[in-house]
C-alpha positions as a printed NumPy array, in Angstrom:
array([[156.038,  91.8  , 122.594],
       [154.159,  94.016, 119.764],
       [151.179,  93.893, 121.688],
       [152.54 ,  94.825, 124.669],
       [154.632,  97.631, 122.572],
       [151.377,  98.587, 121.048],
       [149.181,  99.007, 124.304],
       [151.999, 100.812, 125.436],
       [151.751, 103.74 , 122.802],
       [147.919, 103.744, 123.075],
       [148.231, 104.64 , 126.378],
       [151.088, 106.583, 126.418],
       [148.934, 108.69 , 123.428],
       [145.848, 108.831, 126.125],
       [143.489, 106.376, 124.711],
       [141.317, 104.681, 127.1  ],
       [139.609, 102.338, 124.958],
       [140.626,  99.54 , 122.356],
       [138.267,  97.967, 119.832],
       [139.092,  94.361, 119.795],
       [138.011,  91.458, 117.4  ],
       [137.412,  88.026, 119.606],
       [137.013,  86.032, 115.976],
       [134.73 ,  83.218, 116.724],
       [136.603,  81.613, 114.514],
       [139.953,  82.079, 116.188],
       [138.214,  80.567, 119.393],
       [136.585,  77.887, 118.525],
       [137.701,  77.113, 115.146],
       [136.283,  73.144, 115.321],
       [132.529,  72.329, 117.099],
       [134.101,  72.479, 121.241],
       [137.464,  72.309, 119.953],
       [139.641,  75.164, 121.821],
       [143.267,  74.102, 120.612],
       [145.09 ,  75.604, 117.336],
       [146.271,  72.703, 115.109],
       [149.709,  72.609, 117.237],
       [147.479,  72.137, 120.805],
       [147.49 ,  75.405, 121.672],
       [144.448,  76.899, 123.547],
       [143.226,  79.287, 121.501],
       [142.398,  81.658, 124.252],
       [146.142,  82.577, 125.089],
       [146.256,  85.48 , 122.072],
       [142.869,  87.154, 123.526],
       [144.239,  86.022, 127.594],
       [146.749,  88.112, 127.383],
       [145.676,  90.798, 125.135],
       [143.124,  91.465, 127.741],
       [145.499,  91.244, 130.681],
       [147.937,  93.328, 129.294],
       [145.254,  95.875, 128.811],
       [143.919,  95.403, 132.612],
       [147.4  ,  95.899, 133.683],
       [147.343,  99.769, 131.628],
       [143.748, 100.734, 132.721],
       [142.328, 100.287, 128.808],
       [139.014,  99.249, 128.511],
       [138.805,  96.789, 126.05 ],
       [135.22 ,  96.895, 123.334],
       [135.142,  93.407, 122.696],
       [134.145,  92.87 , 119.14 ],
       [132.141,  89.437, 119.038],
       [131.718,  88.28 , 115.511],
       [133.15 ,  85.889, 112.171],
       [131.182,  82.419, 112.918],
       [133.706,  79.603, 112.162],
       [133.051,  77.828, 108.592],
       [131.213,  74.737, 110.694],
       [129.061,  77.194, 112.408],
       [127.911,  78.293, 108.502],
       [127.934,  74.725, 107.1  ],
       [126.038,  74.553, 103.641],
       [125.86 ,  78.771, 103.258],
       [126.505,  78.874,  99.254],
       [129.357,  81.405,  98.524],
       [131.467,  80.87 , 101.927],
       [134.621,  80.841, 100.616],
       [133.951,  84.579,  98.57 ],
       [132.401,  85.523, 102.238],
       [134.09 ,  83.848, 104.721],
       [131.769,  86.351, 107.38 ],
       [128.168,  86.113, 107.762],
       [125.375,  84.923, 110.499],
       [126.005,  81.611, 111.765],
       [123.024,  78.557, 111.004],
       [122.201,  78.05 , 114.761],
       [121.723,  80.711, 117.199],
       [122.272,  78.496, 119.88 ],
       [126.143,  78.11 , 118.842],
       [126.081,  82.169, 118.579],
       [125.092,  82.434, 122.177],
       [127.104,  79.179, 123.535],
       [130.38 ,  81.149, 121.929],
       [129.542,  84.155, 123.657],
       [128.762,  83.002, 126.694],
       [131.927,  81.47 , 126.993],
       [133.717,  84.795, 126.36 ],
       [131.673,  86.92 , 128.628],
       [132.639,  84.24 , 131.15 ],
       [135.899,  84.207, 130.605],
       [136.326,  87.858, 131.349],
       [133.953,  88.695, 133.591],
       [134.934,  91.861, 135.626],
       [137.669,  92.648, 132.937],
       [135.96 ,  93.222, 129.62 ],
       [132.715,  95.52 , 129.838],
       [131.81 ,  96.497, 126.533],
       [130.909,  94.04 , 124.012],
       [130.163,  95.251, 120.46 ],
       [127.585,  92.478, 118.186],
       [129.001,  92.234, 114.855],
       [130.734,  94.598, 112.598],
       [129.413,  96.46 , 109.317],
       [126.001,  93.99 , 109.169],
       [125.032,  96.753, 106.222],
       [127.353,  95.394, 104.158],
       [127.153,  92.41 , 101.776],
       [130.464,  91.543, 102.871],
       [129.743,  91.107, 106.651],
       [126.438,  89.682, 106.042],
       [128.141,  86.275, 103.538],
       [126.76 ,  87.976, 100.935],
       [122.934,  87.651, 101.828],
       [120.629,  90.305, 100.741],
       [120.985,  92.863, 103.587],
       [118.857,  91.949, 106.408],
       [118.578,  94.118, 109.639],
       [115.738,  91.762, 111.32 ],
       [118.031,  88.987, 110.772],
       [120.772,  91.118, 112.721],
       [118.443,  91.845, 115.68 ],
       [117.69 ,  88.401, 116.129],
       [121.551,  87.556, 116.317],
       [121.522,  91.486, 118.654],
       [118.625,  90.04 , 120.914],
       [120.246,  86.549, 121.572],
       [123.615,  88.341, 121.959],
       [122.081,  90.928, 124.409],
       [120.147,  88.212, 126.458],
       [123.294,  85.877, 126.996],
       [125.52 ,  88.892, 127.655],
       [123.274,  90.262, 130.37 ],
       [122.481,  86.809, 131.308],
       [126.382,  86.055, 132.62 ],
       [127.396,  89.758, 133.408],
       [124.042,  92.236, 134.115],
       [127.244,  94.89 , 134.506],
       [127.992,  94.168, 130.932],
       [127.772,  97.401, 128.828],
       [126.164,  96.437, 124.767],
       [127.082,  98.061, 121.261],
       [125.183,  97.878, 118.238],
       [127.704,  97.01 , 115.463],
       [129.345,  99.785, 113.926],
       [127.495, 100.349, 110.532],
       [129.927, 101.142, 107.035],
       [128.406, 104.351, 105.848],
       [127.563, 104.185, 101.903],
       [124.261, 105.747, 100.615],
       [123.314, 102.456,  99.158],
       [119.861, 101.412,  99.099],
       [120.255,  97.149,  98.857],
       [120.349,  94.587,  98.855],
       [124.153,  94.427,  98.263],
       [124.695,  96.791, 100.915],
       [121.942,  99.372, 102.515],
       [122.962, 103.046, 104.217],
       [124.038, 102.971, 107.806],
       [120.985, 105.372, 108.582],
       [118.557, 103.28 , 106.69 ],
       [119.972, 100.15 , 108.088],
       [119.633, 101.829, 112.269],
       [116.47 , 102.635, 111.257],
       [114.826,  99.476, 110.513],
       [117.085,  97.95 , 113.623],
       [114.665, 100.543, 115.603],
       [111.822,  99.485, 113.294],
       [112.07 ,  95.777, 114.641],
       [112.546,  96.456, 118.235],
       [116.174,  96.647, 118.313],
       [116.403,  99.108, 120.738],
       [115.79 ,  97.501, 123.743],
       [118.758,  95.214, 122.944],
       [121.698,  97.52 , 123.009],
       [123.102, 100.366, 125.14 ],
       [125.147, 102.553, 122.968],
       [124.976, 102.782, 119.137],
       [128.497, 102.979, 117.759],
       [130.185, 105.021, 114.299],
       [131.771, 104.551, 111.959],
       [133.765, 107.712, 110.721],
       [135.73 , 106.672, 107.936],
       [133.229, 107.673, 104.945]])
Protein backbone atom coordinates (compact mmCIF):
# COMPACT_ATOMS: atom_id res chain seq x y z
CA UNK A 1 0.00 0.00 0.00
CA UNK A 2 2.87 2.79 0.68
CA UNK A 3 4.50 1.80 -2.31
CA UNK A 4 1.77 1.90 -4.35
CA UNK A 5 0.79 5.40 -2.50
CA UNK A 6 4.30 6.46 -3.16
CA UNK A 7 4.55 5.65 -7.02
CA UNK A 8 1.41 7.28 -7.11
CA UNK A 9 2.72 10.84 -6.01
CA UNK A 10 5.90 10.40 -8.12
CA UNK A 11 3.92 10.26 -10.93
CA UNK A 12 1.29 12.36 -10.16
CA UNK A 13 4.48 15.07 -9.45
CA UNK A 14 5.80 14.08 -13.21
CA UNK A 15 8.72 11.97 -12.45
CA UNK A 16 9.54 9.42 -14.94
CA UNK A 17 12.26 7.70 -13.30
CA UNK A 18 12.88 5.95 -9.82
CA UNK A 19 16.29 5.01 -8.44
CA UNK A 20 15.86 1.68 -6.87
CA UNK A 21 18.20 -0.44 -4.55
CA UNK A 22 17.88 -4.42 -5.57
CA UNK A 23 20.17 -5.23 -2.20
CA UNK A 24 21.98 -8.34 -3.05
CA UNK A 25 21.58 -9.01 0.17
CA UNK A 26 17.82 -8.76 0.31
CA UNK A 27 17.84 -11.34 -2.67
CA UNK A 28 19.88 -13.77 -1.93
CA UNK A 29 20.65 -13.36 1.60
CA UNK A 30 22.08 -17.31 2.00
CA UNK A 31 24.51 -18.98 -1.04
CA UNK A 32 21.08 -19.96 -3.67
CA UNK A 33 18.83 -19.41 -0.92
CA UNK A 34 15.80 -17.07 -2.25
CA UNK A 35 13.35 -17.36 0.84
CA UNK A 36 13.28 -14.76 3.94
CA UNK A 37 13.58 -16.71 7.23
CA UNK A 38 9.56 -17.13 7.23
CA UNK A 39 9.75 -18.88 3.38
CA UNK A 40 9.07 -16.05 1.66
CA UNK A 41 10.66 -15.50 -1.83
CA UNK A 42 12.56 -12.73 -1.52
CA UNK A 43 11.73 -11.40 -4.90
CA UNK A 44 8.01 -10.44 -4.02
CA UNK A 45 9.19 -6.75 -2.42
CA UNK A 46 11.28 -5.93 -5.79
CA UNK A 47 8.16 -8.12 -8.07
CA UNK A 48 5.93 -5.84 -7.31
CA UNK A 49 7.78 -2.71 -6.86
CA UNK A 50 8.64 -3.12 -10.44
CA UNK A 51 5.15 -4.00 -11.59
CA UNK A 52 3.57 -1.37 -9.91
CA UNK A 53 5.94 0.93 -11.64
CA UNK A 54 5.25 -0.81 -15.23
CA UNK A 55 1.67 -0.34 -14.54
CA UNK A 56 2.45 3.95 -14.11
CA UNK A 57 4.94 4.19 -17.07
CA UNK A 58 8.15 4.84 -14.45
CA UNK A 59 11.24 3.63 -15.52
CA UNK A 60 12.82 2.03 -12.85
CA UNK A 61 17.26 2.63 -12.45
CA UNK A 62 17.91 -0.49 -10.88
CA UNK A 63 20.57 0.00 -8.31
CA UNK A 64 22.61 -3.41 -8.15
CA UNK A 65 24.81 -3.46 -5.13
CA UNK A 66 25.41 -4.57 -0.96
CA UNK A 67 27.00 -8.27 -1.46
CA UNK A 68 25.40 -10.46 1.28
CA UNK A 69 27.87 -11.11 4.41
CA UNK A 70 28.65 -14.86 2.77
CA UNK A 71 29.48 -13.26 -0.45
CA UNK A 72 32.33 -11.13 1.81
CA UNK A 73 33.27 -14.08 4.07
CA UNK A 74 36.64 -13.36 6.00
CA UNK A 75 36.67 -9.26 4.91
CA UNK A 76 38.09 -7.88 8.45
CA UNK A 77 35.79 -4.99 9.65
CA UNK A 78 32.32 -6.34 8.10
CA UNK A 79 30.24 -5.66 10.72
CA UNK A 80 31.56 -1.56 10.89
CA UNK A 81 31.01 -1.94 6.85
CA UNK A 82 28.44 -4.12 6.19
CA UNK A 83 28.95 -2.79 2.10
CA UNK A 84 31.89 -3.47 0.09
CA UNK A 85 33.04 -5.70 -3.13
CA UNK A 86 32.11 -9.17 -2.82
CA UNK A 87 35.29 -12.11 -2.71
CA UNK A 88 34.18 -13.82 -6.01
CA UNK A 89 33.19 -12.09 -9.06
CA UNK A 90 31.55 -14.96 -10.27
CA UNK A 91 28.74 -14.64 -7.40
CA UNK A 92 28.62 -10.72 -8.49
CA UNK A 93 27.67 -11.67 -11.98
CA UNK A 94 25.50 -14.98 -11.08
CA UNK A 95 23.32 -12.31 -8.77
CA UNK A 96 22.96 -10.07 -11.53
CA UNK A 97 22.22 -12.17 -14.02
CA UNK A 98 19.44 -13.41 -12.23
CA UNK A 99 17.96 -9.90 -11.87
CA UNK A 100 18.45 -8.78 -15.38
CA UNK A 101 16.56 -12.00 -16.12
CA UNK A 102 14.01 -11.55 -14.06
CA UNK A 103 13.00 -8.28 -15.59
CA UNK A 104 13.88 -8.40 -18.84
CA UNK A 105 11.79 -5.94 -21.00
CA UNK A 106 10.70 -4.11 -17.72
CA UNK A 107 13.78 -2.71 -16.04
CA UNK A 108 16.31 -0.90 -18.54
CA UNK A 109 18.66 0.95 -16.60
CA UNK A 110 20.87 -0.69 -14.23
CA UNK A 111 23.19 1.48 -12.09
CA UNK A 112 26.75 -0.70 -10.65
CA UNK A 113 27.20 0.23 -7.17
CA UNK A 114 26.64 3.32 -5.22
CA UNK A 115 29.27 5.97 -3.79
CA UNK A 116 32.48 3.35 -4.58
CA UNK A 117 34.58 6.78 -3.52
CA UNK A 118 33.69 6.35 -0.28
CA UNK A 119 35.27 4.23 2.49
CA UNK A 120 31.93 3.39 3.50
CA UNK A 121 30.71 1.75 0.21
CA UNK A 122 33.98 0.27 -0.48
CA UNK A 123 34.00 -2.03 3.46
CA UNK A 124 36.36 0.25 4.36
CA UNK A 125 39.25 -0.69 1.86
CA UNK A 126 41.58 1.94 0.77
CA UNK A 127 39.68 3.52 -2.16
CA UNK A 128 40.18 1.59 -5.21
CA UNK A 129 38.66 2.63 -8.65
CA UNK A 130 40.46 -0.39 -10.68
CA UNK A 131 38.95 -2.63 -8.24
CA UNK A 132 35.46 -0.95 -9.14
CA UNK A 133 35.95 -1.39 -12.92
CA UNK A 134 36.64 -4.86 -12.58
CA UNK A 135 33.26 -5.36 -10.57
CA UNK A 136 31.84 -2.35 -13.70
CA UNK A 137 33.33 -4.69 -16.52
CA UNK A 138 31.86 -8.05 -15.16
CA UNK A 139 28.62 -6.15 -14.38
CA UNK A 140 28.54 -4.59 -17.93
CA UNK A 141 29.40 -7.98 -19.70
CA UNK A 142 26.58 -10.06 -17.86
CA UNK A 143 24.11 -7.19 -18.24
CA UNK A 144 24.60 -6.94 -21.98
CA UNK A 145 25.08 -10.57 -22.05
CA UNK A 146 21.11 -11.32 -20.96
CA UNK A 147 19.57 -7.96 -22.26
CA UNK A 148 21.93 -6.15 -25.26
CA UNK A 149 18.77 -3.45 -24.83
CA UNK A 150 19.95 -2.97 -21.33
CA UNK A 151 20.94 0.72 -20.74
CA UNK A 152 24.42 0.90 -17.93
CA UNK A 153 25.25 3.60 -15.14
CA UNK A 154 28.40 4.17 -13.56
CA UNK A 155 27.66 4.44 -9.79
CA UNK A 156 26.80 7.70 -8.60
CA UNK A 157 30.04 9.10 -6.93
CA UNK A 158 29.61 11.15 -3.14
CA UNK A 159 31.28 14.41 -3.93
CA UNK A 160 33.98 15.38 -1.09
CA UNK A 161 37.36 16.95 -2.16
CA UNK A 162 39.14 14.19 -0.41
CA UNK A 163 42.24 12.89 -1.74
CA UNK A 164 42.33 8.96 -0.02
CA UNK A 165 42.44 6.55 0.83
CA UNK A 166 39.46 6.94 3.24
CA UNK A 167 37.50 8.41 0.61
CA UNK A 168 38.90 10.11 -2.85
CA UNK A 169 36.90 13.16 -4.88
CA UNK A 170 34.19 12.09 -7.24
CA UNK A 171 36.27 13.84 -10.12
CA UNK A 172 39.46 12.21 -9.13
CA UNK A 173 37.78 8.95 -8.59
CA UNK A 174 35.87 9.22 -12.68
CA UNK A 175 39.05 10.00 -13.67
CA UNK A 176 41.08 7.08 -12.89
CA UNK A 177 37.69 4.89 -13.82
CA UNK A 178 38.61 6.51 -17.43
CA UNK A 179 42.29 5.95 -16.63
CA UNK A 180 41.69 2.05 -16.44
CA UNK A 181 39.44 1.63 -19.34
CA UNK A 182 36.25 2.13 -17.67
CA UNK A 183 34.67 3.74 -20.30
CA UNK A 184 33.83 1.24 -22.54
CA UNK A 185 31.82 -0.40 -19.72
CA UNK A 186 29.08 2.04 -19.04
CA UNK A 187 26.59 4.22 -20.97
CA UNK A 188 25.74 7.15 -18.88
CA UNK A 189 27.77 8.52 -15.92
CA UNK A 190 25.39 9.47 -13.13
CA UNK A 191 25.50 12.62 -10.13
CA UNK A 192 25.32 13.04 -7.30
CA UNK A 193 23.98 16.61 -6.30
CA UNK A 194 23.74 16.66 -2.74
CA UNK A 195 27.31 18.29 -1.86
Amino acid sequence: EVIEESLDMIAAGGFGYIRQMFGWFEIEPEEDVFTDRDGNSTWEKFDLIVDLAVERDIEIIARLEKPPRWARWGQEDIDEYPDGPPNNIEDWTNYIELVVERYKGKVKYFEIWNEPNLEGEWGGFPIDPTGYVELLEAASETIQRVDPKAVILLAGLAPTEQRGPDNLSDLLFLQEVYDAGGAEYFDIVTAMVYG
